[in-house]
Coordinates of C-alpha atoms in Angstrom, one line a residue:
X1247 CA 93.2 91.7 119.0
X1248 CA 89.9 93.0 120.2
X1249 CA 89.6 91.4 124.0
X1250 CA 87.3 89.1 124.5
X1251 CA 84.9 90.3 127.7
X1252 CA 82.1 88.8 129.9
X1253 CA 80.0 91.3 128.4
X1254 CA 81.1 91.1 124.9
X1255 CA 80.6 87.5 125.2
X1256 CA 77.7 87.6 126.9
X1257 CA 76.4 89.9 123.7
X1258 CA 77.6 88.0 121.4
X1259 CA 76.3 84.5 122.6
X1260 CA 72.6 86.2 123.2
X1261 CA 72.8 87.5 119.6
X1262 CA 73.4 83.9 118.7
X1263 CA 71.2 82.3 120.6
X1264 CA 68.1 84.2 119.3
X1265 CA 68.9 83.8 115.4
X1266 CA 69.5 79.8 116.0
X1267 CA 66.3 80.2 118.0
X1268 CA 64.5 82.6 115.5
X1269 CA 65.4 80.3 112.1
X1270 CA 64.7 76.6 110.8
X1271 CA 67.2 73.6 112.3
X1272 CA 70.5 74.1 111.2
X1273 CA 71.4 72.9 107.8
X1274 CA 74.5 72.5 108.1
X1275 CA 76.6 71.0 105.4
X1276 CA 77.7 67.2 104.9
X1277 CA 80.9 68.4 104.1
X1278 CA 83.7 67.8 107.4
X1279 CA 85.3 70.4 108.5
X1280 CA 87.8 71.2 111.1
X1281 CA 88.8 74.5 112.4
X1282 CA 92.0 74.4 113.8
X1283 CA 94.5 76.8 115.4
X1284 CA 97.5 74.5 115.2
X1285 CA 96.6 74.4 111.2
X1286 CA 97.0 78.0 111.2
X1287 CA 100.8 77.7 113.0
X1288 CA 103.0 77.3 109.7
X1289 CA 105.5 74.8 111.8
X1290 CA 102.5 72.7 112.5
X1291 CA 100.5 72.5 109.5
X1292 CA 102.0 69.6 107.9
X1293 CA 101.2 67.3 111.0
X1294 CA 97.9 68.3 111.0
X1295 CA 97.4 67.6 107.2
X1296 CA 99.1 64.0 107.8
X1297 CA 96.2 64.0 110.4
X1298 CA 93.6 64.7 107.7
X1299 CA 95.2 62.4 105.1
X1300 CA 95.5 59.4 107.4
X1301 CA 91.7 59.7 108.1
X1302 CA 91.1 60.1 104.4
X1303 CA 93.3 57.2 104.0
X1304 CA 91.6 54.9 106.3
X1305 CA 87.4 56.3 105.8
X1306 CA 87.9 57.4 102.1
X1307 CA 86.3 61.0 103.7
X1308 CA 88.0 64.1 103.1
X1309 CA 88.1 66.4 105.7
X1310 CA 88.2 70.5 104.7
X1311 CA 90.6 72.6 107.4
X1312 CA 90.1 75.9 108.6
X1313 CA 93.3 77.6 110.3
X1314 CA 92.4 80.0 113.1
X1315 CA 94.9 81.9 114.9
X1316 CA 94.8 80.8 118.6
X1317 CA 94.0 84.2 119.5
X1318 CA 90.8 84.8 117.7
X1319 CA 89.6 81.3 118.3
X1320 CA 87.0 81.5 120.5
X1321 CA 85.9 84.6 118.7
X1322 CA 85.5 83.2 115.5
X1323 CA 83.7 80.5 117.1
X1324 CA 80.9 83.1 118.3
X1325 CA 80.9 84.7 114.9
X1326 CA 80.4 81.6 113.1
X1327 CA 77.6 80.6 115.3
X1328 CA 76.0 83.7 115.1
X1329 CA 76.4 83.5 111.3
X1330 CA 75.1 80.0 111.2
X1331 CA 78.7 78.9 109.3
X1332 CA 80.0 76.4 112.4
X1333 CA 82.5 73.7 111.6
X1334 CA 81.8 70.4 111.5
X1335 CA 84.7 70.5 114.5
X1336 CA 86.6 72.9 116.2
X1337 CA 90.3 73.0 118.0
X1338 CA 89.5 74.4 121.1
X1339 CA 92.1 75.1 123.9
X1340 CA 91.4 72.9 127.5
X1341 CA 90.2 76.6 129.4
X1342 CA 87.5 77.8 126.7
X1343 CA 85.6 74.8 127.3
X1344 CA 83.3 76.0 129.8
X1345 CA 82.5 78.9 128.3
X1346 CA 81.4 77.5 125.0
X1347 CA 79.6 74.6 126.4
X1348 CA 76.6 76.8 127.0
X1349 CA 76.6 77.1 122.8
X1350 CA 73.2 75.1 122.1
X1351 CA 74.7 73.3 119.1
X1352 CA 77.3 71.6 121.2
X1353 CA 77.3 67.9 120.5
X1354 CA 77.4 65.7 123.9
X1355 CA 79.8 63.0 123.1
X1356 CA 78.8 60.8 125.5
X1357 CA 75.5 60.4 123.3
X1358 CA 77.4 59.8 120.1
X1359 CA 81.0 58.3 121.2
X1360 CA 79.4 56.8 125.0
X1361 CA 80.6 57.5 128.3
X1362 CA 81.9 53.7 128.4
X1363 CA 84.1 53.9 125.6
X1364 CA 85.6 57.3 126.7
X1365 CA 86.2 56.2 130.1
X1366 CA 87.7 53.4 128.6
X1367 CA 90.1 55.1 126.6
X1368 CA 91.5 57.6 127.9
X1369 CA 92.7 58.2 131.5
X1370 CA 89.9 60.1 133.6
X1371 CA 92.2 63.3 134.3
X1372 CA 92.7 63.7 131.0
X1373 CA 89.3 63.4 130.0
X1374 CA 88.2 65.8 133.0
X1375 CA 89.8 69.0 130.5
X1376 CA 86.7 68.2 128.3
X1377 CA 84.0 67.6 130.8
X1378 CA 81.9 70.9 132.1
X1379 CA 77.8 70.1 133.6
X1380 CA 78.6 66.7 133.8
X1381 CA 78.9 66.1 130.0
X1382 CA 81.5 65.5 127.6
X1383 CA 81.7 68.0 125.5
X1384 CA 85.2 68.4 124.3
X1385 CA 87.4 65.2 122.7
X1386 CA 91.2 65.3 124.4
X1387 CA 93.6 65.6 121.6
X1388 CA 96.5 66.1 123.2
X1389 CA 97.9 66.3 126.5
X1390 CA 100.6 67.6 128.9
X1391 CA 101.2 70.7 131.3
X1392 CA 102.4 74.4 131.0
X1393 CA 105.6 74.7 132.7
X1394 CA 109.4 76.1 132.3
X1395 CA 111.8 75.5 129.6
X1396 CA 115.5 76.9 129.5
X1397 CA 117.6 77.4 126.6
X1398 CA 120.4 75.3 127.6
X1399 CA 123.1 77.4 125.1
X1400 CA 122.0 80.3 126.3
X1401 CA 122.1 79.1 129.8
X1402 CA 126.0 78.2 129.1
X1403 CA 126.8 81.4 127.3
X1404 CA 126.0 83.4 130.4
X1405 CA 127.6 81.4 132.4
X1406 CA 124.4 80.3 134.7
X1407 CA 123.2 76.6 135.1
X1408 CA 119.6 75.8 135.9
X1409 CA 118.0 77.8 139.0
X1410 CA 116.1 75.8 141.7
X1411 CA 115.3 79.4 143.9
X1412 CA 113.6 82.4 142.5
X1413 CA 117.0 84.2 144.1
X1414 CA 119.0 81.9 141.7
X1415 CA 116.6 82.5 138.7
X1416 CA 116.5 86.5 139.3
X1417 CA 120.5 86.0 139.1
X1418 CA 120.9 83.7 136.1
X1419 CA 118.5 86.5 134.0
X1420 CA 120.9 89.3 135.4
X1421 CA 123.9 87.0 134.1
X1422 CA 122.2 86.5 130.7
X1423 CA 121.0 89.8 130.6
X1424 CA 124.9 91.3 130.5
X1425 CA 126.3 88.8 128.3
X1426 CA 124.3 87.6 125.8
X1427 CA 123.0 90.6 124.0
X1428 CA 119.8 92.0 122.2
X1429 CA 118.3 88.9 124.8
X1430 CA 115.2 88.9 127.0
X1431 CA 116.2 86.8 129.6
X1432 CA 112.8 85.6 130.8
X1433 CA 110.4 86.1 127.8
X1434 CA 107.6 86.4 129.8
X1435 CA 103.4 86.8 128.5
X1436 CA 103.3 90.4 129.0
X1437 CA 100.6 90.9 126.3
X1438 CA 97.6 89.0 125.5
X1439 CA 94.7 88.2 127.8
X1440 CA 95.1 84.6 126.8
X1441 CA 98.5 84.3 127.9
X1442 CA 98.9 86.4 130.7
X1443 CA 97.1 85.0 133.3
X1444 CA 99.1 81.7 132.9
X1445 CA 102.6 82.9 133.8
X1446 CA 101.2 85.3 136.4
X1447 CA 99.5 82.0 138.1
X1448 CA 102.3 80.0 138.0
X1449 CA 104.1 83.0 139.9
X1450 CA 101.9 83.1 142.3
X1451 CA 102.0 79.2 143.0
X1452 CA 105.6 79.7 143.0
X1453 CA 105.0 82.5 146.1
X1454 CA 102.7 80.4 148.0
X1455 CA 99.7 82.1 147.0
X1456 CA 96.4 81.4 144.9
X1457 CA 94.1 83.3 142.5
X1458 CA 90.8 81.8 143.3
X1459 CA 89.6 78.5 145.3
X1460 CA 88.0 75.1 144.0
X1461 CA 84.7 77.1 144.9
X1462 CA 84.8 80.1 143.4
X1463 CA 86.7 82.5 146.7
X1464 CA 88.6 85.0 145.2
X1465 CA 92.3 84.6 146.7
X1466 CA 94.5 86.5 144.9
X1467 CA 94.5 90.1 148.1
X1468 CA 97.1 88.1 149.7
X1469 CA 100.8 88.8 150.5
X1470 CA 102.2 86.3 148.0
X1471 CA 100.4 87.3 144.9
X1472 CA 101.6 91.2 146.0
X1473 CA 105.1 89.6 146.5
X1474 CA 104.3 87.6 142.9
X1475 CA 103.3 90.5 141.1
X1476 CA 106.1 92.8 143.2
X1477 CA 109.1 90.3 141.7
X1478 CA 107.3 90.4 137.8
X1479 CA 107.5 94.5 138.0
X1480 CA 111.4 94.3 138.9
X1481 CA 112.2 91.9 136.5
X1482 CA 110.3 94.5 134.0
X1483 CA 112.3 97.4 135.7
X1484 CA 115.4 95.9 135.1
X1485 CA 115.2 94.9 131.6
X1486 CA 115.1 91.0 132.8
X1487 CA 111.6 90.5 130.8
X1488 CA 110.0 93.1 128.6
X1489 CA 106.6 94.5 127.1
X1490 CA 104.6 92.9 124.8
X1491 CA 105.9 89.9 124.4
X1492 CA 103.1 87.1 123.8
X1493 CA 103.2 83.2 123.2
X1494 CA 104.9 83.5 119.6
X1495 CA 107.1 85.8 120.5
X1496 CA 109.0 84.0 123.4
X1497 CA 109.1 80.6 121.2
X1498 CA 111.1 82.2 118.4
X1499 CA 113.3 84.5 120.4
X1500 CA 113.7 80.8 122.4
X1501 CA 114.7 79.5 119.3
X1502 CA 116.3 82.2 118.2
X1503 CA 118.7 81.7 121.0
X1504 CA 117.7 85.3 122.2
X1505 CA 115.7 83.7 125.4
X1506 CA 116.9 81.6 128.7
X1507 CA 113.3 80.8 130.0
X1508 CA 109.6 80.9 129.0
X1509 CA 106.7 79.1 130.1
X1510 CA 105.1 76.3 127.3
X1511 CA 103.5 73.1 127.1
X1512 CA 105.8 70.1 125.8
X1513 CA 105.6 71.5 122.0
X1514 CA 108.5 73.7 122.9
X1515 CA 110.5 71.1 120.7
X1516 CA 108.7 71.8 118.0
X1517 CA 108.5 75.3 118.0
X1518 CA 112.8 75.4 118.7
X1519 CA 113.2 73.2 116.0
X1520 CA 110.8 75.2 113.5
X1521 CA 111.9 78.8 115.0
X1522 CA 116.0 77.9 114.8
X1523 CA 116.2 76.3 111.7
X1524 CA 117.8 73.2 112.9
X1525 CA 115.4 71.0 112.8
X1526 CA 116.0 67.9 115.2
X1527 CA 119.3 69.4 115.9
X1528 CA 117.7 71.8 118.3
X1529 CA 116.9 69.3 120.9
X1530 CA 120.0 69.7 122.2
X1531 CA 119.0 73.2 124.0
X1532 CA 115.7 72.4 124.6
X1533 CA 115.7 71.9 128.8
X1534 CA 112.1 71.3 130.7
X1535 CA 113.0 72.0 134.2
X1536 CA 111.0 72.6 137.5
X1537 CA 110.1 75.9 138.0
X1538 CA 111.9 78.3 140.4
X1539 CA 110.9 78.2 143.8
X1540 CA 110.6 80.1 147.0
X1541 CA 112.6 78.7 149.2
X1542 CA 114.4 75.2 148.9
X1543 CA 111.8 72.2 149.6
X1544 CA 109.2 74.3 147.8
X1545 CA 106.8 72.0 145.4
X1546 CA 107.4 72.9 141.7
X1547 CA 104.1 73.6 140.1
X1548 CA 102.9 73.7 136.5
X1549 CA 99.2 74.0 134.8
X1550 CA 97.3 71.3 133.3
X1551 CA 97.0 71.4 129.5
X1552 CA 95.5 70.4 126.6
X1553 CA 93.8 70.7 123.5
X1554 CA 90.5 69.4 122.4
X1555 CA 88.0 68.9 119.5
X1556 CA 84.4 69.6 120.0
X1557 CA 81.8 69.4 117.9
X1558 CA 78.6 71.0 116.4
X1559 CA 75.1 69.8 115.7
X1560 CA 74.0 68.5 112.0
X1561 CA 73.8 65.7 109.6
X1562 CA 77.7 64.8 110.0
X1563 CA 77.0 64.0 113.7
X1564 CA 73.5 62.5 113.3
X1565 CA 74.6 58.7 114.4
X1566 CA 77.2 56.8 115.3
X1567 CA 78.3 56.1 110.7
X1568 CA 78.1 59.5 110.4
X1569 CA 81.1 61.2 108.8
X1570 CA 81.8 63.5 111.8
X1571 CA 81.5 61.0 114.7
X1572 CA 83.6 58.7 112.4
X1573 CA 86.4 61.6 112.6
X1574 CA 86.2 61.9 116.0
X1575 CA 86.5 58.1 116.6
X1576 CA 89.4 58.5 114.2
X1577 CA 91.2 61.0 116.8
X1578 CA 91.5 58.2 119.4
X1579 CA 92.9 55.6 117.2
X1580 CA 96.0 54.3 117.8
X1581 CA 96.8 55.3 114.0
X1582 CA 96.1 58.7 115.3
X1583 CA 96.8 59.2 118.6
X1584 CA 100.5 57.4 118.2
X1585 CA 101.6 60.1 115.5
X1586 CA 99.8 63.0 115.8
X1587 CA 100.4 64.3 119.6
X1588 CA 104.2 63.2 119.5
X1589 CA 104.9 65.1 116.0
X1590 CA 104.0 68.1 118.1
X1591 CA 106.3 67.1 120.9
X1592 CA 103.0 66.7 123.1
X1593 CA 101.8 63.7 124.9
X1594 CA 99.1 61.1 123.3
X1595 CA 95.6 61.7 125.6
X1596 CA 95.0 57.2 125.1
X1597 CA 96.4 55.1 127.7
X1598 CA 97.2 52.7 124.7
X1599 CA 99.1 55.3 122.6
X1600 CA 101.0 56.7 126.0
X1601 CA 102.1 53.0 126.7
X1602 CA 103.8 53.0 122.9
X1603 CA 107.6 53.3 122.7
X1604 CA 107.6 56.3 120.9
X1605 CA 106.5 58.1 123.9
X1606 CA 108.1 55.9 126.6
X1607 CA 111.7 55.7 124.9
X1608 CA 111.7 59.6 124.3
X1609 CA 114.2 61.0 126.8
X1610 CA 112.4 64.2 125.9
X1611 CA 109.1 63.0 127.6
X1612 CA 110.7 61.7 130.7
X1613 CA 112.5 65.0 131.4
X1614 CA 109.4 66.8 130.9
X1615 CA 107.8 64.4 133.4
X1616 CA 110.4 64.7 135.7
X1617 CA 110.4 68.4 135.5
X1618 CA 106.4 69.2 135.9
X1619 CA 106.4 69.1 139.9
X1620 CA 102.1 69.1 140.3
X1621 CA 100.7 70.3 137.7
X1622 CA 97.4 72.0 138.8
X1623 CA 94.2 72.9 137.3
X1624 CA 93.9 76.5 135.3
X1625 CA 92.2 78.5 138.3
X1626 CA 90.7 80.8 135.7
X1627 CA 89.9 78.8 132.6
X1628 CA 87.4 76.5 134.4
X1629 CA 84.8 79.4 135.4
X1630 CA 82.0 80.2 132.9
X1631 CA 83.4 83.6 133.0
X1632 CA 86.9 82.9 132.4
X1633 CA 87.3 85.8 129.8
X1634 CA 86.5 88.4 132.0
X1635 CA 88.2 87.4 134.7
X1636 CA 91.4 86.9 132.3
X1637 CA 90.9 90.2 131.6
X1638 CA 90.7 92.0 134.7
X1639 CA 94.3 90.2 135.6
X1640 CA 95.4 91.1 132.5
X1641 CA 94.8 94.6 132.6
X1642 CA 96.1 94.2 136.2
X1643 CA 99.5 93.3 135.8
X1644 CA 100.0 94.8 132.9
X1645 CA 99.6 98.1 135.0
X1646 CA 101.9 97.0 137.5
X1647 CA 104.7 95.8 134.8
X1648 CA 104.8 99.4 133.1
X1649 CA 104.3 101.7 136.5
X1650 CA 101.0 103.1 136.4
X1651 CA 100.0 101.0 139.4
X1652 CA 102.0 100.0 142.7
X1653 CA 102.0 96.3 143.0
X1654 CA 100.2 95.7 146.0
X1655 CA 97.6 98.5 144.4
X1656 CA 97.1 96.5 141.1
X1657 CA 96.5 93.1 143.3
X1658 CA 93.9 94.5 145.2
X1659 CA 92.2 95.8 142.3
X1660 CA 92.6 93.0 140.8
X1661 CA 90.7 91.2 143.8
X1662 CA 87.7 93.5 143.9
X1663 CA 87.2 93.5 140.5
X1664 CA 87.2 89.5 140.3
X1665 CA 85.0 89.3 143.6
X1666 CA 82.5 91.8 141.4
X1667 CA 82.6 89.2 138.4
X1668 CA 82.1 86.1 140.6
X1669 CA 79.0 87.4 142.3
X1670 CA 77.5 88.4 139.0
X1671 CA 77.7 84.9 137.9
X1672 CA 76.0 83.8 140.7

């Protein structure tokens, strides 16, 4: 996958920006269309076509889907703009949004949908993820946080139970390490830009440390991200997580039963009971717990996530009948929102659908609850230049993890070239 820069993005959005500017108003189609990521995950396509069949159901509208793979998302999203071939709507992950809010044919949906009726539906934290300039821009479709799951067979099979210390969770990857075999005890993000940065900041957190402050300070020269990072590279070292090893690989070596612990969002259900083969049987392994900390007393953290839809300028979304805004409205239904989120094993983002008993009577729900700690903002995702900062602690670590840079070198690296990027946003 080709990595997504400042400058390449940069590029790309100026090359956009001057053929929308250059050409007549868009034309684009009456047709719906959603471009989705989750559609392009084979587990997860039905859901999503029970999705577009209940609003067909209820509107008489057909909507056409467009399966993306999460990784060439945001991407595809500055090709197709360039191009002048945007979807109707788009799947967008919670950290791209400020980013692509600066794309001119982003619809505000407080204009179309109203602030009021937003507000009013879904709780203000979770409506936060799609807000950047003051604005609405992205539609919450589902809801939860980024934290640690253990294989519970796995666990038992190396004779380990669930570690509350970083010590103890260093030990239980040793123990699984030597007795369950062809593993990877901690399948760790050790590839992709995308999913790197997550599991390195939750690290960090778990040290003490930050990356980079609610105003924009870079953090991350400090002596816990060096111890962070310093703990990640002997893991590596010692065969207790291994290279490139992205998102999809950790949830089907998870389910696979060849993984004690990865990072995810709630739809780690889903993906066990796709990746196993035993459907709702797989439930029984599937164990949020609190991250590993640094010393007893510690606060467990995790990272606030979510997925949204946003949407693009033209007839669909002209007025509040249109088609489009009609399918948007249709995402915070009740007949929506109290199916679709919980068939992914993720929480609903409508205080109405999170009061129903499927998600209140789901033990599964409560223990991830229980087992989030804090969950705290992305530290990367919500700067405009998120992909180059992703980047720049990608290529980071990943030095670090296979040897060609000291720890401690790599973080401060890693600091200077952040600071760099920061002051050329401004």
């Amino acid at each position: 996958m080709a990595k997504l820069t400042r400058r390449s993005f940069n590029i790309t959005m100026a090359a956009g920006t001057a053929a929308f500017m250059a050409r007549p108003a868009s034309a684009q189609a009456d047709s719906i269309s959603f471009m989705s990521f989750t559609f392009a995950e084979e587990p997860n396509k039905p859901h999503v076509q029970r999705l577009l069949d209940g609003f067909k159901t209820a509107t008489g509208t057909s909507i056409k889907p467009i399966g993306s793979a999460w990784g060439d998302m945001q991407k595809n999203i500055l090709l197709r703009q360039r191009s002048r071939t945007l979807p109707t709507t788009v799947q967008v992950q919670e950290r791209w949004l400020p980013a692509l809010s600066t794309l001119p044919e982003m619809v505000n949906l407080d204009e179309i949908i109203g602030r009021t009726k937003l507000e009013a539906a879904i709780d203000p934290k979770v409506l936060a993820m799609g807000q950047a300039g003051g604005k609405t821009f992205g539609l919450p479709l589902i809801t939860g946080s980024i934290g640690m799951v253990a294989n519970r067979e796995v666990l038992e099979k190396a004779g380990v139970g669930v570690p509350q210390t970083l010590a103890e969770f260093r030990a239980a990857l040793v123990a699984i390490r030597d007795k369950v075999p062809n593993s990877v005890p901690f399948a760790a993000a050790t590839k992709n830009v995308n999913s790197i940065p997550l599991d390195f900041m939750i690290m960090v957190w778990a040290h003490g440390g930050r990356i980079i402050d609610d105003s924009g300070k870079v953090l991350v020269n400090s002596d816990q991200a060096k111890a962070a990072l310093g703990f990640m590279a002997d893991l590596m070292k010692n065969r207790l997580i291994a290279p490139e090893i992205d998102r999809p690989d950790s949830r089907r070596l998870f389910g696979q039963g060849a993984c004690g612990f990865y990072f995810d969002p709630p739809q780690a259900r889903g993906f066990a009971r796709s990746f196993s083969g035993r459907g709702e049987a797989a439930d029984q392994f599937v164990m949020p717990i609190k991250t590993p900390v640094l010393k007893v007393g510690d606060t467990p953290r995790s990272i606030q996530w979510g997925h949204l839809v946003c949407a693009f300028k033209g007839p669909s979304m002209a007025n509040a009948d249109a088609p489009g805004v009609k399918w948007l409205n249709y995402l915070i239904s009740d007949a929506a929102q109290g199916t679709f989120p919980t068939s992914l094993s993720a929480l609903p983002v409508t205080k109405s659908a999170q009061a129903m008993p499927v998600v209140q009577n789901d033990p599964f729900f409560k223990a991830w609850n229980d087992a989030t700690g804090v969950p705290l903002i992305n530290e990367i995702g919500i700067w405009s230049n998120a992909p180059e900062l992703s980047t720049i602690l990608s290529e980071e670590v990943q030095a670090a993890l296979l040897g060609q840079k000291a720890p401690d070198a790599a973080i401060v690296s890693m600091a200077t070239r952040m600071e760099a990027s920061m002051a050329k946003r401004g």
